[in-house]
Coordinates of C-alpha atoms in Angstrom, one line a residue:
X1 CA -73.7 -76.3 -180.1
X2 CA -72.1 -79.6 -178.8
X3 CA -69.5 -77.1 -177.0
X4 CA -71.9 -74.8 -175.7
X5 CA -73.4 -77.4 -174.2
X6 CA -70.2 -78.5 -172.0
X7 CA -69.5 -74.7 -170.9
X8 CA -69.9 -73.6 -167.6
X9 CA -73.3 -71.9 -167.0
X10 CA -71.1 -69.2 -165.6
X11 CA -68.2 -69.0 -168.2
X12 CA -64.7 -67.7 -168.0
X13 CA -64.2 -63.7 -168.7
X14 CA -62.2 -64.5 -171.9
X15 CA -65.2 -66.4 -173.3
X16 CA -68.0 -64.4 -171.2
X17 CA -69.2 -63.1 -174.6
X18 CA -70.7 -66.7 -175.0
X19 CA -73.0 -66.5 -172.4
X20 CA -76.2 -65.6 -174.1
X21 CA -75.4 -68.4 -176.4
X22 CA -75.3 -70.9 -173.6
X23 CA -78.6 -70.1 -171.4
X24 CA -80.4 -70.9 -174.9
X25 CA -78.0 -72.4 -177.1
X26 CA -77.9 -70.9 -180.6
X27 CA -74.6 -71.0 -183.4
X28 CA -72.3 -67.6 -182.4
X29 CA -72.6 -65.3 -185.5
X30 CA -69.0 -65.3 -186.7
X31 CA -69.4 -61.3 -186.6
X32 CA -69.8 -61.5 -182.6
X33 CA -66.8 -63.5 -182.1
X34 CA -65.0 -61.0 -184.5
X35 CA -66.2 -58.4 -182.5
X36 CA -64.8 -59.9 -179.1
X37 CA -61.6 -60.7 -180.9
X38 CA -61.5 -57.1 -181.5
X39 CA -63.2 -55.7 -178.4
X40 CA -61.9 -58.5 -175.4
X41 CA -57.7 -58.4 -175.3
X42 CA -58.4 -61.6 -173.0
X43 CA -60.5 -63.6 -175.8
X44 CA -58.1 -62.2 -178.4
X45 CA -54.6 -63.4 -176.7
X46 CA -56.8 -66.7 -175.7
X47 CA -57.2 -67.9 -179.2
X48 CA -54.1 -66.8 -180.5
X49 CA -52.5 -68.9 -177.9
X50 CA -55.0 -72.3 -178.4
X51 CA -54.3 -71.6 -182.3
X52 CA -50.4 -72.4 -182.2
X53 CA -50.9 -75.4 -179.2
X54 CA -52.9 -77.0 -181.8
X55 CA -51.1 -76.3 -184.7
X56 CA -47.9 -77.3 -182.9
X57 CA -49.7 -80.7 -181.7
X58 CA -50.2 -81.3 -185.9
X59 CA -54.2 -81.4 -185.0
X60 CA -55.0 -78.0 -187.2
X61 CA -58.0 -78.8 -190.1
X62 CA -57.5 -76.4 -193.0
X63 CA -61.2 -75.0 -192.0
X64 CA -60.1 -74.5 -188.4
X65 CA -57.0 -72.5 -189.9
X66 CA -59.1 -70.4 -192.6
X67 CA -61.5 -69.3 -189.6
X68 CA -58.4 -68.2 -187.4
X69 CA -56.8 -66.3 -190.6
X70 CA -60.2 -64.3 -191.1
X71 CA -61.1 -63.7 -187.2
X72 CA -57.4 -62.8 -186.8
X73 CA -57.1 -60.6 -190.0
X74 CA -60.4 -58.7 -189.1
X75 CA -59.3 -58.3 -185.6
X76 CA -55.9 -56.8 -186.6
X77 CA -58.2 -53.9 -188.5
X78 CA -60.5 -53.6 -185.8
X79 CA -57.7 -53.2 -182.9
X80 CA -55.5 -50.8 -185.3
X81 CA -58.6 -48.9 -186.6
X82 CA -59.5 -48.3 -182.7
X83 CA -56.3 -46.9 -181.7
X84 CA -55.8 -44.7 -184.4
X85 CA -59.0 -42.4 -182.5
X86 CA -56.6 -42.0 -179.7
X87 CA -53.5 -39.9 -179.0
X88 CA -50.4 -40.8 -180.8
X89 CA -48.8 -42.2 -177.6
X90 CA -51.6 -45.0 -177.0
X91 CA -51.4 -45.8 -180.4
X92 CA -48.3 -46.9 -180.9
X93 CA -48.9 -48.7 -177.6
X94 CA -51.5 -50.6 -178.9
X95 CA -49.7 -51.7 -181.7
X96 CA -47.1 -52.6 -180.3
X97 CA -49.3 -54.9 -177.9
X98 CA -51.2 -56.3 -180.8
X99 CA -47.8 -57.3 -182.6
X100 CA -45.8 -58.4 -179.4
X101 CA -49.2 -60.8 -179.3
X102 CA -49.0 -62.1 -182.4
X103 CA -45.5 -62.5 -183.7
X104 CA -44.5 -65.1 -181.4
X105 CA -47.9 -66.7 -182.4
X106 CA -46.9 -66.7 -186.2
X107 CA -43.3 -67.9 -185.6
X108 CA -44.9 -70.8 -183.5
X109 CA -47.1 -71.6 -186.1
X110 CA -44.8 -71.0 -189.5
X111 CA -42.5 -73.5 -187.9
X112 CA -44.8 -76.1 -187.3
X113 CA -44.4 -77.7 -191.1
X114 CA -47.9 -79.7 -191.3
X115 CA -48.8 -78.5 -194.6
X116 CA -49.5 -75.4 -196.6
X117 CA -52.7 -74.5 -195.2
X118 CA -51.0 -73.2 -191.9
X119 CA -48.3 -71.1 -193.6
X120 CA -50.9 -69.9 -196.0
X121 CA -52.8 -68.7 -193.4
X122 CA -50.1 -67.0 -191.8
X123 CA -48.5 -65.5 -195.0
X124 CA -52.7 -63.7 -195.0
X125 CA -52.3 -62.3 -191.1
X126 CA -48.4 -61.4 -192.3
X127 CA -50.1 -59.4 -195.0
X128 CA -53.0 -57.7 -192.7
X129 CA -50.2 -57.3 -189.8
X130 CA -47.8 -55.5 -192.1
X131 CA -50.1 -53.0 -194.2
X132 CA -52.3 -52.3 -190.7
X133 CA -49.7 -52.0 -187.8
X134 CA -46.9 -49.8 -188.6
X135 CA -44.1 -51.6 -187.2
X136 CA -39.7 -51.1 -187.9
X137 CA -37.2 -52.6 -189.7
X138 CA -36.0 -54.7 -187.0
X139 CA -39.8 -56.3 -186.5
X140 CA -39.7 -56.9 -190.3
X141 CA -36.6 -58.4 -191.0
X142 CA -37.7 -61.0 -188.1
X143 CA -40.7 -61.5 -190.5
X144 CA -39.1 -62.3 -193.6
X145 CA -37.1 -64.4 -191.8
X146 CA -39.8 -66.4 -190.7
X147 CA -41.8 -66.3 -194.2
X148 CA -38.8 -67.2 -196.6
X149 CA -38.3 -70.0 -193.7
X150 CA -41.5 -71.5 -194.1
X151 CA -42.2 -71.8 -197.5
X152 CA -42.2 -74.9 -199.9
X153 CA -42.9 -75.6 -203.4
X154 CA -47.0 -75.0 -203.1
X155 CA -46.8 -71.9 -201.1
X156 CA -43.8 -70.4 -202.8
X157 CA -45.7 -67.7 -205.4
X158 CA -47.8 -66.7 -201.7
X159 CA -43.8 -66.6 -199.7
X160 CA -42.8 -64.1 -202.9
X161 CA -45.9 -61.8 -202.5
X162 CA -45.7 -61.7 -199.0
X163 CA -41.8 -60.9 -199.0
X164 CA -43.2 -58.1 -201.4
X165 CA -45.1 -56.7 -199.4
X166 CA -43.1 -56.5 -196.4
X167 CA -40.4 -55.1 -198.6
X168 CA -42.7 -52.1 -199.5
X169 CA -42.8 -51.3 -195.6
X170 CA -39.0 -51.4 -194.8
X171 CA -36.6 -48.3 -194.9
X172 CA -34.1 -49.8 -196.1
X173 CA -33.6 -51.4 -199.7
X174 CA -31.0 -54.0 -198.9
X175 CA -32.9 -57.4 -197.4
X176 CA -31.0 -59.1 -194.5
X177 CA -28.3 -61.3 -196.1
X178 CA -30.0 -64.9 -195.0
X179 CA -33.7 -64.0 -196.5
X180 CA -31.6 -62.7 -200.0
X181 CA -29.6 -65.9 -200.0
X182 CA -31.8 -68.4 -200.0
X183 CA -34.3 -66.1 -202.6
X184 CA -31.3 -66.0 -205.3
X185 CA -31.5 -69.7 -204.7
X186 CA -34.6 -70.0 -205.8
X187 CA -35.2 -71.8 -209.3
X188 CA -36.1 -69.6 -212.3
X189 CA -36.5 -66.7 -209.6
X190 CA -36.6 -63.6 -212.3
X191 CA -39.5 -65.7 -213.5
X192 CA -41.2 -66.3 -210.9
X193 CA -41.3 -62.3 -209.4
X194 CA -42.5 -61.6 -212.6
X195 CA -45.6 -63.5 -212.5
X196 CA -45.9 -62.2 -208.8
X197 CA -45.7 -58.5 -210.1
X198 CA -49.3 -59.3 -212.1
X199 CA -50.9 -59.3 -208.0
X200 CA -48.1 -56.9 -206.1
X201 CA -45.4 -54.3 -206.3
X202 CA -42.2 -55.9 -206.5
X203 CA -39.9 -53.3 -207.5
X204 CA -38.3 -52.9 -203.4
X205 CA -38.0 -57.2 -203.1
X206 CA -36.2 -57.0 -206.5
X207 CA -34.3 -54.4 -205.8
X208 CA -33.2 -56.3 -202.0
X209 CA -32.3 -59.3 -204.7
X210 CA -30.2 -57.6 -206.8
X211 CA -28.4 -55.9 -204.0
X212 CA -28.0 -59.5 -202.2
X213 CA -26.9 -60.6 -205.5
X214 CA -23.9 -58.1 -205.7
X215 CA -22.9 -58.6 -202.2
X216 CA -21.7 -62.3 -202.9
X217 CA -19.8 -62.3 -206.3
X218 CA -20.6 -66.1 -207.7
X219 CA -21.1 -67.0 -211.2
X220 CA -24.5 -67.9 -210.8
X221 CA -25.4 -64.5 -208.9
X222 CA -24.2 -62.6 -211.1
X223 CA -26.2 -63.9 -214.0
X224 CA -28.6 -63.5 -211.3
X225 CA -28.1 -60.2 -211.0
X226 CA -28.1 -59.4 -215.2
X227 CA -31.6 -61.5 -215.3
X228 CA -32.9 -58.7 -212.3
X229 CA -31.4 -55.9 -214.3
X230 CA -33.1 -57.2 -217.5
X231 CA -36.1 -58.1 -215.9
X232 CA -38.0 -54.8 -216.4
X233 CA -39.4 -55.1 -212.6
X234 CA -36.9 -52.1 -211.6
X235 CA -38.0 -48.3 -211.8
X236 CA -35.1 -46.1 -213.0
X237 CA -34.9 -44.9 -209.7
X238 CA -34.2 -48.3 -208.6
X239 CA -31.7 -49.0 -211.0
X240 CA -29.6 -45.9 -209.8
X241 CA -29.6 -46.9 -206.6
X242 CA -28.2 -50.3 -207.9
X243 CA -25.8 -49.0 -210.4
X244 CA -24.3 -47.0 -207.7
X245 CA -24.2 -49.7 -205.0
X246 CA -21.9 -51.8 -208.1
X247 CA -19.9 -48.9 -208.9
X248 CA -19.1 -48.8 -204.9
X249 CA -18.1 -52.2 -205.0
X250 CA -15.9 -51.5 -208.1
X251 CA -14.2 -48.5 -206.2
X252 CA -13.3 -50.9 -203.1
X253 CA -12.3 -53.7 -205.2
X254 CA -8.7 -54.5 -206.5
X255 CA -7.6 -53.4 -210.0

C-alpha cells in the first residue's frame, strides 16, 4: 500500500496492471501479478531485471526471493503453456524468448553468493525452466555449469537434484568435463546421490559421473567409479553403455 501510494496516478505500461489498485488502494492479489507476469513481456522482463540488481547489491530478503521463485515459476508455465496453442514455429520462438530472458537473470543471480536462499530459489526456476521450456544441450550444459558453481554445503542435496534433473533432459550421457570434475570431488558423493534418488531419477547424472570418472584415470576416481558401479543407481542399460565406454578406453590404451 505504502508503494501504491508513491506511483504515478498514470503509471508506466510495464506496471499499468496496477492501476486499479492505485485510484483506490487495495493489496494486488498475488494471482493478478502472476497473471501480468504471464500475460505483459514488459512487466515480466521488468522484474526479472530489478530481481538480479537487487540481489547483486546483497539487499535480497529470503521472502522477497521466495515471491520471485513462485511468480517466476508460475510464469514460466503460463508463457510455455500459451505457446504450445500456437504453430510450432512461434513456439519455439517463445521459448526461446522466455529462456534468452531468464538465463542471464539466473547466472546474475547464482553468482551473487549472499546465502542459500538465492541459489535455492534459482535451483526451483532451474527446475520449472528445464521440465517446461524444451531447450538443447548447449543451453544445458551452460546450466549445470552455473548450478554445480553455485552451490555450498547447505544447498548441496538441492545442487544434486537439480543436476538430476537437467541430466534427464540432455542427449547426451557424458556431462561436460568441469561440472563432472568438481561432482567426483564431492565428499561421500555415492552417498549422497543415493539419498537424492528417494526425490529424483538419478540414473543419467550417475551415469555422466561414472563416465567423468573414467575419463581421468586417478586412484581416487577410480574407486569412484567402482562405488558408482556398486551403487545400484544404474539401470542395466546404463551399465552397458558404461562397460562399453571402459572397454574403449582399454582398446586405445597401451598393453
Amino acid at each position: 500500500l505504502a508503494l501504491l501510494s508513491i506511483l504515478p496516478a498514470q503509471p508506466p505500461h510495464a506496471i499499468r496492471f496496477l492501476f486499479p489498485y492505485i485510484q483506490a488502494p487495495t493489496n494486488v492479489p498475488q494471482r493478478t501479478i502472476a497473471y501480468t507476469a504471464i500475460n505483459t513481456p514488459q512487466f515480466f522482463k521488468a522484474y526479472q531485471s530489478y530481481v538480479a540488481k537487487v540481489v547483486e547489491a546483497g539487499h535480497q530478503a529470503s521472502h522477497m526471493l521466495s515471491f520471485w521463485s513462485g511468480i517466476t515459476v508460475e510464469a514460466i508455465y503460463g508463457i510455455v503453456s500459451n505457446a504450445s496453442s500456437g504453430r510450432k514455429d512461434l513456439q519455439d520462438q517463445g521459448t526461446e524468448k522466455l529462456v534468452l530472458e531468464l538465463l542471464p537473470v539466473l547466472n546474475s543471480c547464482m553468482r551473487a553468493k549472499h546465502g542459500a536462499d538465492t541459489v535455492l530459489a534459482c535451483y526451483a526456476i532451474v527446475i520449472m525452466m528445464v521440465n517446461q521450456a524444451k531447450v538443447g544441450d548447449k543451453v544445458l550444459d551452460g546450466l549445470t555449469e552455473a548450478v554445480i558453481a553455485a552451490h555450498d554445503e547447505t544447498s548441496l542435496q538441492s545442487c544434486l537434484s537439480c543436476l538430476a534433473i537437467i541430466a534427464m533432459e540432455r542427449s547426451k550421457a557424458q556431462i561436460p568435463a568441469k561440472v563432472s570434475r568438481k561432482l567426483l570431488k564431492v565428499p561421500q558423493l555415492v552417498q549422497k546421490l543415493t539419498a537424492v534418488s528417494q526425490q529424483c531419477q538419478v540414473e543419467r547424472l550417475v551415469l555422466g559421473c561414472a563416465l567423468g570418472a573414467l575419463s581421468d584415470s586417478s586412484d581416487e576416481n577410480r574407486n569412484m567409479f567402482n562405488g558408482l558401479i556398486a551403487s545400484g543407481l544404474l539401470t542395466t542399460s546404463h551399465i552397458h553403455i558404461v562397460l562399453s565406454a571402459l572397454v574403449q578406453l582399454l582398446r586405445d590404451s597401451a598393453p
